[in-house]
C-alpha cells in the first residue's frame, strides 16, 4: 500500500532515505530549513556526492512521488508517518547535541491535529525517543495520539543508496502494534525480499545503533593495535587480518589497519555512548570506548611523526604532498578526516602541505594548498603521504611521478599501495604494521 511519508532533514541520511522510500513506492516529501538545498533536491540533483543518489532523485522528482519543501505546514497532517533524519552532532564534552531534533519536533508538534506516528532514524542516546514523545504530546493539539518509534539507520557513506534499498537488517523499536504495522507497511518491499527484521522495544533499538558503531570502531582499533604489535615484533598486519578474517566469527571486514576511523558518525557516536555510559555508571563500557578512541587518535599522531622522521627530523619549510582529504574513499565528506588531522599536524610543524583529493573540496584554510592533480601535489615534495585510499591512487605510475618529487619517499597510511611496484621504481615506501617494509 502506498503511504504518505515525510522525511525531516535532508542531508546524507534524509536525502537518501527520502529517495529510497519513493523507490519503495511511497509518496514522499522531504523537509529542510535550507532553502538552497531544497531547491537543488527539487531539481532532481544531489547536494552531496553519493553513488546512485542523483539518479534516484531525478527519477522520483520526475515521477511526482518525491518533492522537497521548507514548509512544515505542508507535511504536518498530510503524512501518515514522519521520519526524523536530523543530525546529532557532538555537543559539549562529547555528549550528543539533540538540538536539531528538538527544533524539528517543536516546529512539527503544534501543527499535528490527528493521530500521528513519528519515527526517529538518527543515532541518539538511549531515552531520547521517549523524551521526544513527551515533548510532542505536550505541545500538540493531537496530544497523546502522537506516538514515537525508532528505526535506526545504519547508513554508510558511499554505500548509502545500496544500503537503503537492500539493508542488512531492519530494526523496529516500537511500543504499539499500530506503529509496528505501519513500519512493516513502509518497508514491505525489503521485508518481502527477506531482509531480517528485529522487532524490539524502543530503548533496545536506540542501543543497537550505538552498539553497532562501537563494535565497528573496536574492530578498527583492534587491528591498528595489532599493526603496532607487528611493527614492534616484525610481522605483517595485512596478512594477519586476511588470516583471522577467514574465521567467520571474526570476518575480514573492518580489519583494514592504517589511519583509523573518521567521518561524521563513528567518532561522535562512540563518544556520545561513552558519555552516556559514564552518566549511567557503566564504567566498563566508557573505559573500553576510551581505549578505542585513544588507539584511533594515536594512529594519526604516529603517522605525522613518521613523516617528520622521514623528512630528516623536521618538516619546517619543506613541501609535503598529501594524497586524500576525504575521511574515506567514495565520498567528498571531510568531517573528522584522519587525512586532514595529519595534514594539520604537519602544517603546525611548519610544513608546506599540498593536498589533492578527487572529490573533497576544502574550504580555503590556513596552511594547506589544495591542488587539482596528483602531479601538482607531488611537485617538489620531500615526503608523499597516501592518506585516503582512493582506487585511482593504486593506479599511479611511481616511475613517472618520481621525476616530480625532491625525494622518492612515500608513506602509505592505508596499506593499500603495491609495495614492489613503488620500490622497483626507486621509492622508499613505508607502511606501519608491515615491519619489513621500513
Ligand atoms: C559508519 C558505519 O559504517 C555506519 O553503519 C553508520 O551508520 C555510520 O558510521 P561511515 O561513517 O559512512 O559509516 O563510514 P565507514 O565506511 O564505516 O568508515 C568509517 C571510517 O573507518 C573511515 O574513516 C574508514 O576509512 C575507517 N575504516 C573502515 C578503517 O580505518 N578500517 C576499516 O577496516 C574500515
GROMACS .gro file of C-alpha atoms and ligand atoms in nm:
model
  472
    1UNK     CA    1   0.000   0.000   0.000
    2UNK     CA    2   0.124   0.347  -0.085
    3UNK     CA    3   0.175   0.565   0.220
    4UNK     CA    4   0.231   0.937   0.251
    5UNK     CA    5   0.558   0.989   0.430
    6UNK     CA    6   0.760   1.291   0.529
    7UNK     CA    7   1.134   1.288   0.595
    8UNK     CA    8   1.251   1.577   0.810
    9UNK     CA    9   1.616   1.661   0.748
   10UNK     CA   10   1.767   1.603   0.403
   11UNK     CA   11   2.138   1.565   0.447
   12UNK     CA   12   2.317   1.232   0.372
   13UNK     CA   13   2.073   1.033   0.581
   14UNK     CA   14   1.747   1.212   0.499
   15UNK     CA   15   1.802   1.268   0.128
   16UNK     CA   16   1.889   0.902   0.076
   17UNK     CA   17   1.604   0.779   0.293
   18UNK     CA   18   1.351   1.002   0.114
   19UNK     CA   19   1.466   0.882  -0.228
   20UNK     CA   20   1.466   0.520  -0.106
   21UNK     CA   21   1.109   0.544   0.025
   22UNK     CA   22   0.996   0.688  -0.310
   23UNK     CA   23   1.165   0.390  -0.477
   24UNK     CA   24   0.963   0.163  -0.244
   25UNK     CA   25   0.652   0.323  -0.399
   26UNK     CA   26   0.550   0.576  -0.133
   27UNK     CA   27   0.461   0.942  -0.175
   28UNK     CA   28   0.739   1.130  -0.004
   29UNK     CA   29   0.802   1.490   0.096
   30UNK     CA   30   1.144   1.583   0.234
   31UNK     CA   31   1.164   1.885   0.461
   32UNK     CA   32   1.462   2.102   0.533
   33UNK     CA   33   1.523   2.453   0.663
   34UNK     CA   34   1.795   2.505   0.400
   35UNK     CA   35   1.625   2.682   0.106
   36UNK     CA   36   1.909   2.622  -0.140
   37UNK     CA   37   1.928   2.253  -0.061
   38UNK     CA   38   1.552   2.215  -0.113
   39UNK     CA   39   1.581   2.391  -0.447
   40UNK     CA   40   1.864   2.162  -0.559
   41UNK     CA   41   1.682   1.848  -0.449
   42UNK     CA   42   1.358   1.957  -0.619
   43UNK     CA   43   1.557   1.990  -0.941
   44UNK     CA   44   1.642   1.620  -0.904
   45UNK     CA   45   2.002   1.698  -0.812
   46UNK     CA   46   2.206   1.594  -0.516
   47UNK     CA   47   2.389   1.842  -0.292
   48UNK     CA   48   2.625   1.565  -0.182
   49UNK     CA   49   2.842   1.316  -0.367
   50UNK     CA   50   2.684   0.978  -0.306
   51UNK     CA   51   2.689   0.698  -0.562
   52UNK     CA   52   2.346   0.633  -0.713
   53UNK     CA   53   2.162   0.907  -0.526
   54UNK     CA   54   2.118   1.153  -0.809
   55UNK     CA   55   1.956   0.904  -1.049
   56UNK     CA   56   1.703   0.815  -0.777
   57UNK     CA   57   1.630   1.181  -0.703
   58UNK     CA   58   1.592   1.253  -1.073
   59UNK     CA   59   1.362   0.957  -1.128
   60UNK     CA   60   1.129   1.030  -0.839
   61UNK     CA   61   1.113   1.408  -0.859
   62UNK     CA   62   1.010   1.344  -1.222
   63UNK     CA   63   0.762   1.065  -1.132
   64UNK     CA   64   0.594   1.302  -0.886
   65UNK     CA   65   0.650   1.065  -0.593
   66UNK     CA   66   0.915   1.283  -0.433
   67UNK     CA   67   0.939   1.650  -0.357
   68UNK     CA   68   1.100   1.876  -0.102
   69UNK     CA   69   0.981   2.177   0.092
   70UNK     CA   70   1.083   2.412   0.371
   71UNK     CA   71   0.726   2.437   0.496
   72UNK     CA   72   0.622   2.205   0.781
   73UNK     CA   73   0.258   2.303   0.728
   74UNK     CA   74   0.263   2.107   0.401
   75UNK     CA   75   0.356   1.783   0.571
   76UNK     CA   76   0.200   1.802   0.916
   77UNK     CA   77  -0.138   1.642   0.861
   78UNK     CA   78  -0.059   1.519   0.509
   79UNK     CA   79   0.179   1.245   0.619
   80UNK     CA   80   0.084   0.907   0.765
   81UNK     CA   81   0.434   0.888   0.912
   82UNK     CA   82   0.704   1.146   0.979
   83UNK     CA   83   1.067   1.033   0.981
   84UNK     CA   84   1.323   1.235   1.174
   85UNK     CA   85   1.656   1.223   0.991
   86UNK     CA   86   1.839   1.507   1.158
   87UNK     CA   87   2.199   1.537   1.262
   88UNK     CA   88   2.303   1.464   1.619
   89UNK     CA   89   2.649   1.622   1.627
   90UNK     CA   90   2.889   1.618   1.919
   91UNK     CA   91   2.797   1.866   2.189
   92UNK     CA   92   2.998   1.983   2.488
   93UNK     CA   93   3.212   1.705   2.638
   94UNK     CA   94   3.124   1.468   2.353
   95UNK     CA   95   2.758   1.420   2.452
   96UNK     CA   96   2.511   1.414   2.162
   97UNK     CA   97   2.370   1.754   2.073
   98UNK     CA   98   2.000   1.692   2.018
   99UNK     CA   99   1.904   2.049   1.937
  100UNK     CA  100   1.820   1.980   1.571
  101UNK     CA  101   1.582   1.700   1.672
  102UNK     CA  102   1.419   1.918   1.937
  103UNK     CA  103   1.384   2.211   1.695
  104UNK     CA  104   1.217   1.985   1.438
  105UNK     CA  105   0.964   1.834   1.679
  106UNK     CA  106   0.894   2.178   1.829
  107UNK     CA  107   0.806   2.308   1.482
  108UNK     CA  108   0.603   1.999   1.393
  109UNK     CA  109   0.410   1.944   1.718
  110UNK     CA  110   0.172   2.245   1.711
  111UNK     CA  111   0.074   2.155   1.354
  112UNK     CA  112  -0.032   1.798   1.425
  113UNK     CA  113  -0.406   1.762   1.476
  114UNK     CA  114  -0.458   1.389   1.410
  115UNK     CA  115  -0.309   1.063   1.542
  116UNK     CA  116   0.045   1.052   1.404
  117UNK     CA  117   0.347   0.828   1.409
  118UNK     CA  118   0.686   0.998   1.431
  119UNK     CA  119   0.981   0.767   1.362
  120UNK     CA  120   1.337   0.856   1.452
  121UNK     CA  121   1.626   0.744   1.233
  122UNK     CA  122   1.912   0.944   1.385
  123UNK     CA  123   2.166   0.792   1.622
  124UNK     CA  124   2.067   0.908   1.970
  125UNK     CA  125   2.138   0.836   2.336
  126UNK     CA  126   1.903   0.575   2.480
  127UNK     CA  127   1.597   0.751   2.624
  128UNK     CA  128   1.578   1.017   2.353
  129UNK     CA  129   1.275   0.870   2.175
  130UNK     CA  130   1.061   0.875   2.489
  131UNK     CA  131   1.173   1.230   2.568
  132UNK     CA  132   1.072   1.336   2.219
  133UNK     CA  133   0.737   1.163   2.252
  134UNK     CA  134   0.664   1.351   2.571
  135UNK     CA  135   0.766   1.679   2.411
  136UNK     CA  136   0.545   1.617   2.105
  137UNK     CA  137   0.245   1.515   2.313
  138UNK     CA  138   0.267   1.812   2.545
  139UNK     CA  139   0.275   2.074   2.272
  140UNK     CA  140   0.049   1.927   2.006
  141UNK     CA  141  -0.329   1.956   1.961
  142UNK     CA  142  -0.324   1.580   1.893
  143UNK     CA  143  -0.177   1.519   2.241
  144UNK     CA  144  -0.145   1.153   2.339
  145UNK     CA  145  -0.250   1.041   1.992
  146UNK     CA  146   0.108   1.106   1.886
  147UNK     CA  147   0.343   0.814   1.910
  148UNK     CA  148   0.716   0.782   1.860
  149UNK     CA  149   0.904   0.478   1.727
  150UNK     CA  150   1.271   0.428   1.643
  151UNK     CA  151   1.406   0.277   1.324
  152UNK     CA  152   1.781   0.341   1.335
  153UNK     CA  153   1.969   0.386   1.013
  154UNK     CA  154   2.296   0.203   0.952
  155UNK     CA  155   2.379   0.414   0.651
  156UNK     CA  156   2.736   0.402   0.535
  157UNK     CA  157   2.853   0.682   0.313
  158UNK     CA  158   2.948   0.573  -0.040
  159UNK     CA  159   2.711   0.275   0.003
  160UNK     CA  160   2.410   0.474   0.124
  161UNK     CA  161   2.172   0.405  -0.164
  162UNK     CA  162   2.254   0.036  -0.180
  163UNK     CA  163   2.220   0.013   0.199
  164UNK     CA  164   1.881   0.185   0.192
  165UNK     CA  165   1.734  -0.023  -0.089
  166UNK     CA  166   1.885  -0.352   0.030
  167UNK     CA  167   1.957  -0.316   0.401
  168UNK     CA  168   2.139  -0.589   0.601
  169UNK     CA  169   1.863  -0.574   0.857
  170UNK     CA  170   1.579  -0.353   0.973
  171UNK     CA  171   1.529  -0.257   1.336
  172UNK     CA  172   1.181  -0.153   1.452
  173UNK     CA  173   1.170  -0.016   1.806
  174UNK     CA  174   0.805   0.040   1.890
  175UNK     CA  175   0.566   0.036   2.181
  176UNK     CA  176   0.242  -0.037   1.995
  177UNK     CA  177   0.107  -0.285   1.744
  178UNK     CA  178  -0.011   0.005   1.527
  179UNK     CA  179   0.338   0.158   1.498
  180UNK     CA  180   0.488  -0.179   1.413
  181UNK     CA  181   0.229  -0.243   1.141
  182UNK     CA  182   0.291   0.097   0.983
  183UNK     CA  183   0.667   0.033   0.974
  184UNK     CA  184   0.605  -0.309   0.821
  185UNK     CA  185   0.396  -0.145   0.552
  186UNK     CA  186   0.658   0.119   0.478
  187UNK     CA  187   0.925  -0.147   0.438
  188UNK     CA  188   0.701  -0.405   0.266
  189UNK     CA  189   0.942  -0.440  -0.027
  190UNK     CA  190   1.262  -0.526   0.164
  191UNK     CA  191   1.059  -0.741   0.405
  192UNK     CA  192   0.923  -0.940   0.109
  193UNK     CA  193   1.285  -0.973  -0.005
  194UNK     CA  194   1.354  -1.146   0.328
  195UNK     CA  195   1.560  -0.874   0.491
  196UNK     CA  196   1.585  -0.974   0.859
  197UNK     CA  197   1.370  -0.761   1.089
  198UNK     CA  198   1.444  -0.707   1.458
  199UNK     CA  199   1.125  -0.607   1.639
  200UNK     CA  200   1.209  -0.470   1.981
  201UNK     CA  201   1.138  -0.211   2.246
  202UNK     CA  202   1.248   0.145   2.181
  203UNK     CA  203   1.543   0.151   2.424
  204UNK     CA  204   1.692  -0.158   2.260
  205UNK     CA  205   1.657  -0.003   1.914
  206UNK     CA  206   1.844   0.308   2.026
  207UNK     CA  207   2.120   0.096   2.181
  208UNK     CA  208   2.151  -0.134   1.878
  209UNK     CA  209   2.274   0.153   1.665
  210UNK     CA  210   2.520   0.274   1.928
  211UNK     CA  211   2.650  -0.080   1.975
  212UNK     CA  212   2.694  -0.140   1.601
  213UNK     CA  213   2.906   0.173   1.567
  214UNK     CA  214   3.108   0.096   1.879
  215UNK     CA  215   3.178  -0.256   1.758
  216UNK     CA  216   3.294  -0.139   1.415
  217UNK     CA  217   3.523   0.119   1.576
  218UNK     CA  218   3.655  -0.153   1.807
  219UNK     CA  219   3.742  -0.378   1.515
  220UNK     CA  220   3.940  -0.098   1.352
  221UNK     CA  221   4.125  -0.003   1.670
  222UNK     CA  222   4.197  -0.367   1.745
  223UNK     CA  223   4.363  -0.421   1.409
  224UNK     CA  224   4.554  -0.095   1.448
  225UNK     CA  225   4.683  -0.212   1.786
  226UNK     CA  226   4.788  -0.537   1.616
  227UNK     CA  227   4.961  -0.327   1.349
  228UNK     CA  228   5.169  -0.173   1.629
  229UNK     CA  229   5.249  -0.523   1.752
  230UNK     CA  230   5.351  -0.633   1.404
  231UNK     CA  231   5.567  -0.325   1.372
  232UNK     CA  232   5.737  -0.392   1.703
  233UNK     CA  233   5.777  -0.766   1.661
  234UNK     CA  234   5.834  -0.796   1.288
  235UNK     CA  235   5.506  -0.910   1.139
  236UNK     CA  236   5.267  -0.821   0.860
  237UNK     CA  237   4.928  -0.693   0.973
  238UNK     CA  238   4.766  -0.726   0.631
  239UNK     CA  239   4.838  -1.098   0.611
  240UNK     CA  240   4.736  -1.130   0.975
  241UNK     CA  241   4.400  -0.963   0.902
  242UNK     CA  242   4.347  -1.186   0.598
  243UNK     CA  243   4.416  -1.495   0.804
  244UNK     CA  244   4.196  -1.413   1.103
  245UNK     CA  245   3.929  -1.274   0.871
  246UNK     CA  246   3.870  -1.619   0.721
  247UNK     CA  247   3.726  -1.721   1.057
  248UNK     CA  248   3.357  -1.647   1.004
  249UNK     CA  249   3.320  -1.548   1.367
  250UNK     CA  250   3.567  -1.267   1.303
  251UNK     CA  251   3.517  -1.171   0.937
  252UNK     CA  252   3.761  -0.973   0.722
  253UNK     CA  253   3.559  -0.652   0.702
  254UNK     CA  254   3.668  -0.352   0.908
  255UNK     CA  255   4.007  -0.508   0.970
  256UNK     CA  256   4.196  -0.270   0.744
  257UNK     CA  257   4.475  -0.125   0.950
  258UNK     CA  258   4.607   0.222   0.881
  259UNK     CA  259   4.499   0.568   0.979
  260UNK     CA  260   4.189   0.459   1.165
  261UNK     CA  261   3.833   0.581   1.155
  262UNK     CA  262   3.693   0.927   1.098
  263UNK     CA  263   3.382   1.074   0.941
  264UNK     CA  264   3.063   1.227   1.066
  265UNK     CA  265   2.938   0.921   1.255
  266UNK     CA  266   3.170   0.670   1.420
  267UNK     CA  267   3.381   0.918   1.623
  268UNK     CA  268   3.091   1.125   1.750
  269UNK     CA  269   2.858   0.832   1.811
  270UNK     CA  270   3.104   0.634   2.018
  271UNK     CA  271   3.197   0.949   2.214
  272UNK     CA  272   2.828   1.002   2.294
  273UNK     CA  273   2.793   0.638   2.402
  274UNK     CA  274   3.094   0.674   2.632
  275UNK     CA  275   2.948   0.987   2.791
  276UNK     CA  276   2.612   0.820   2.849
  277UNK     CA  277   2.774   0.504   2.988
  278UNK     CA  278   2.967   0.723   3.230
  279UNK     CA  279   2.649   0.905   3.334
  280UNK     CA  280   2.478   0.573   3.399
  281UNK     CA  281   2.777   0.441   3.595
  282UNK     CA  282   2.865   0.177   3.334
  283UNK     CA  283   3.237   0.247   3.358
  284UNK     CA  284   3.340  -0.079   3.195
  285UNK     CA  285   3.187   0.045   2.871
  286UNK     CA  286   3.310   0.404   2.889
  287UNK     CA  287   3.666   0.288   2.973
  288UNK     CA  288   3.655   0.040   2.688
  289UNK     CA  289   3.545   0.306   2.438
  290UNK     CA  290   3.808   0.550   2.564
  291UNK     CA  291   4.080   0.296   2.472
  292UNK     CA  292   3.928   0.251   2.127
  293UNK     CA  293   3.939   0.629   2.083
  294UNK     CA  294   4.293   0.660   2.217
  295UNK     CA  295   4.426   0.397   1.975
  296UNK     CA  296   4.249   0.579   1.691
  297UNK     CA  297   4.392   0.921   1.778
  298UNK     CA  298   4.737   0.764   1.823
  299UNK     CA  299   4.743   0.636   1.465
  300UNK     CA  300   4.710   0.990   1.330
  301UNK     CA  301   4.984   1.132   1.551
  302UNK     CA  302   5.215   0.844   1.475
  303UNK     CA  303   5.177   0.897   1.105
  304UNK     CA  304   5.257   1.266   1.132
  305UNK     CA  305   5.566   1.179   1.339
  306UNK     CA  306   5.671   0.922   1.084
  307UNK     CA  307   5.651   1.187   0.811
  308UNK     CA  308   5.870   1.419   1.019
  309UNK     CA  309   6.124   1.137   1.069
  310UNK     CA  310   6.129   1.060   0.700
  311UNK     CA  311   6.188   1.428   0.625
  312UNK     CA  312   6.505   1.408   0.832
  313UNK     CA  313   6.370   1.517   1.171
  314UNK     CA  314   6.189   1.836   1.068
  315UNK     CA  315   5.931   1.938   0.810
  316UNK     CA  316   5.975   2.310   0.870
  317UNK     CA  317   5.971   2.489   0.536
  318UNK     CA  318   5.952   2.157   0.350
  319UNK     CA  319   5.692   2.061   0.099
  320UNK     CA  320   5.477   1.760   0.191
  321UNK     CA  321   5.232   1.604  -0.056
  322UNK     CA  322   4.910   1.462   0.087
  323UNK     CA  323   4.702   1.231  -0.129
  324UNK     CA  324   4.345   1.224   0.001
  325UNK     CA  325   4.136   1.461   0.213
  326UNK     CA  326   3.801   1.279   0.242
  327UNK     CA  327   3.764   1.064   0.554
  328UNK     CA  328   3.741   0.759   0.328
  329UNK     CA  329   3.723   0.693  -0.046
  330UNK     CA  330   3.393   0.724  -0.232
  331UNK     CA  331   3.280   1.039  -0.054
  332UNK     CA  332   3.352   1.411  -0.056
  333UNK     CA  333   3.299   1.426   0.320
  334UNK     CA  334   3.592   1.559   0.521
  335UNK     CA  335   3.431   1.560   0.865
  336UNK     CA  336   3.680   1.433   1.122
  337UNK     CA  337   3.904   1.319   0.841
  338UNK     CA  338   4.218   1.137   0.956
  339UNK     CA  339   4.398   1.271   0.648
  340UNK     CA  340   4.325   1.630   0.747
  341UNK     CA  341   4.435   1.575   1.108
  342UNK     CA  342   4.772   1.451   0.984
  343UNK     CA  343   4.794   1.743   0.738
  344UNK     CA  344   4.709   1.984   1.020
  345UNK     CA  345   4.976   1.836   1.246
  346UNK     CA  346   5.237   1.868   0.971
  347UNK     CA  347   5.132   2.224   0.899
  348UNK     CA  348   5.164   2.301   1.270
  349UNK     CA  349   5.518   2.160   1.249
  350UNK     CA  350   5.598   2.412   0.974
  351UNK     CA  351   5.539   2.207   0.657
  352UNK     CA  352   5.412   2.348   0.330
  353UNK     CA  353   5.129   2.099   0.273
  354UNK     CA  354   4.994   2.036  -0.078
  355UNK     CA  355   4.682   1.826  -0.073
  356UNK     CA  356   4.493   1.653  -0.352
  357UNK     CA  357   4.160   1.470  -0.336
  358UNK     CA  358   3.950   1.354  -0.631
  359UNK     CA  359   3.620   1.465  -0.472
  360UNK     CA  360   3.657   1.661  -0.150
  361UNK     CA  361   3.664   2.038  -0.185
  362UNK     CA  362   3.821   2.206   0.115
  363UNK     CA  363   3.714   2.546   0.226
  364UNK     CA  364   4.017   2.773   0.199
  365UNK     CA  365   4.217   2.724   0.516
  366UNK     CA  366   4.544   2.833   0.652
  367UNK     CA  367   4.835   2.606   0.595
  368UNK     CA  368   4.714   2.395   0.306
  369UNK     CA  369   4.712   2.444  -0.062
  370UNK     CA  370   4.455   2.224  -0.226
  371UNK     CA  371   4.571   2.138  -0.575
  372UNK     CA  372   4.389   1.995  -0.875
  373UNK     CA  373   4.610   1.696  -0.956
  374UNK     CA  374   4.842   1.438  -0.806
  375UNK     CA  375   5.125   1.586  -1.011
  376UNK     CA  376   5.078   1.933  -0.864
  377UNK     CA  377   5.073   1.786  -0.515
  378UNK     CA  378   5.395   1.594  -0.569
  379UNK     CA  379   5.596   1.869  -0.734
  380UNK     CA  380   5.897   1.940  -0.515
  381UNK     CA  381   5.773   1.721  -0.226
  382UNK     CA  382   6.016   1.585   0.033
  383UNK     CA  383   5.769   1.322   0.151
  384UNK     CA  384   5.445   1.195  -0.005
  385UNK     CA  385   5.163   1.072   0.221
  386UNK     CA  386   4.891   0.838   0.096
  387UNK     CA  387   4.612   0.903   0.347
  388UNK     CA  388   4.278   0.821   0.178
  389UNK     CA  389   4.276   0.506  -0.032
  390UNK     CA  390   4.101   0.626  -0.348
  391UNK     CA  391   4.127   0.347  -0.609
  392UNK     CA  392   4.294   0.586  -0.855
  393UNK     CA  393   4.594   0.619  -0.623
  394UNK     CA  394   4.664   0.249  -0.670
  395UNK     CA  395   4.698   0.311  -1.045
  396UNK     CA  396   4.966   0.580  -1.012
  397UNK     CA  397   5.287   0.534  -1.204
  398UNK     CA  398   5.571   0.565  -0.950
  399UNK     CA  399   5.833   0.583  -1.224
  400UNK     CA  400   5.684   0.895  -1.383
  401UNK     CA  401   5.596   1.058  -1.051
  402UNK     CA  402   5.949   1.001  -0.925
  403UNK     CA  403   6.073   1.284  -1.150
  404UNK     CA  404   5.845   1.537  -0.977
  405UNK     CA  405   5.946   1.493  -0.614
  406UNK     CA  406   6.260   1.606  -0.430
  407UNK     CA  407   6.299   1.266  -0.270
  408UNK     CA  408   6.127   0.941  -0.351
  409UNK     CA  409   5.971   0.873  -0.011
  410UNK     CA  410   5.608   0.772   0.028
  411UNK     CA  411   5.425   0.679   0.348
  412UNK     CA  412   5.128   0.456   0.273
  413UNK     CA  413   4.897   0.538   0.564
  414UNK     CA  414   4.630   0.297   0.438
  415UNK     CA  415   4.847  -0.003   0.348
  416UNK     CA  416   4.692  -0.021   0.005
  417UNK     CA  417   4.975   0.061  -0.235
  418UNK     CA  418   5.156  -0.217  -0.415
  419UNK     CA  419   5.491  -0.204  -0.240
  420UNK     CA  420   5.706  -0.388  -0.501
  421UNK     CA  421   5.592  -0.153  -0.781
  422UNK     CA  422   5.696   0.154  -0.585
  423UNK     CA  423   6.020   0.003  -0.460
  424UNK     CA  424   6.119  -0.117  -0.806
  425UNK     CA  425   6.085   0.243  -0.921
  426UNK     CA  426   6.335   0.352  -0.660
  427UNK     CA  427   6.093   0.474  -0.394
  428UNK     CA  428   6.122   0.421  -0.022
  429UNK     CA  429   5.771   0.307   0.072
  430UNK     CA  430   5.680   0.299   0.440
  431UNK     CA  431   5.380   0.117   0.587
  432UNK     CA  432   5.310   0.089   0.961
  433UNK     CA  433   5.241  -0.270   1.058
  434UNK     CA  434   5.433  -0.432   0.776
  435UNK     CA  435   5.760  -0.435   0.962
  436UNK     CA  436   5.977  -0.547   0.676
  437UNK     CA  437   5.852  -0.251   0.474
  438UNK     CA  438   6.053   0.009   0.668
  439LIG     C1  439   2.974   0.432   0.969
  439LIG     C2  440   2.909   0.294   0.984
  439LIG     O1  441   2.972   0.201   0.895
  439LIG     C3  442   2.761   0.303   0.955
  439LIG     O2  443   2.699   0.176   0.974
  439LIG     C4  444   2.699   0.405   1.050
  439LIG     O3  445   2.562   0.418   1.021
  439LIG     C5  446   2.769   0.538   1.035
  439LIG     O4  447   2.908   0.525   1.054
  439LIG     P1  448   3.060   0.579   0.761
  439LIG     O5  449   3.091   0.688   0.859
  439LIG     O6  450   2.995   0.615   0.633
  439LIG     O7  451   2.965   0.471   0.833
  439LIG     O8  452   3.198   0.509   0.726
  439LIG     P2  453   3.263   0.363   0.731
  439LIG     O9  454   3.267   0.305   0.596
  439LIG    O10  455   3.207   0.283   0.839
  439LIG    O11  456   3.413   0.405   0.768
  439LIG     C6  457   3.441   0.474   0.889
  439LIG     C7  458   3.586   0.505   0.900
  439LIG    O12  459   3.658   0.388   0.934
  439LIG     C8  460   3.653   0.560   0.775
  439LIG    O13  461   3.738   0.666   0.813
  439LIG     C9  462   3.733   0.444   0.722
  439LIG    O14  463   3.845   0.485   0.649
  439LIG    C10  464   3.772   0.373   0.850
  439LIG     N1  465   3.798   0.230   0.834
  439LIG    C11  466   3.698   0.146   0.793
  439LIG    C12  467   3.923   0.179   0.865
  439LIG    O15  468   4.015   0.252   0.904
  439LIG     N2  469   3.944   0.045   0.853
  439LIG    C13  470   3.848  -0.040   0.812
  439LIG    O16  471   3.875  -0.160   0.804
  439LIG    C14  472   3.721   0.011   0.781
   0.00000   0.00000   0.00000
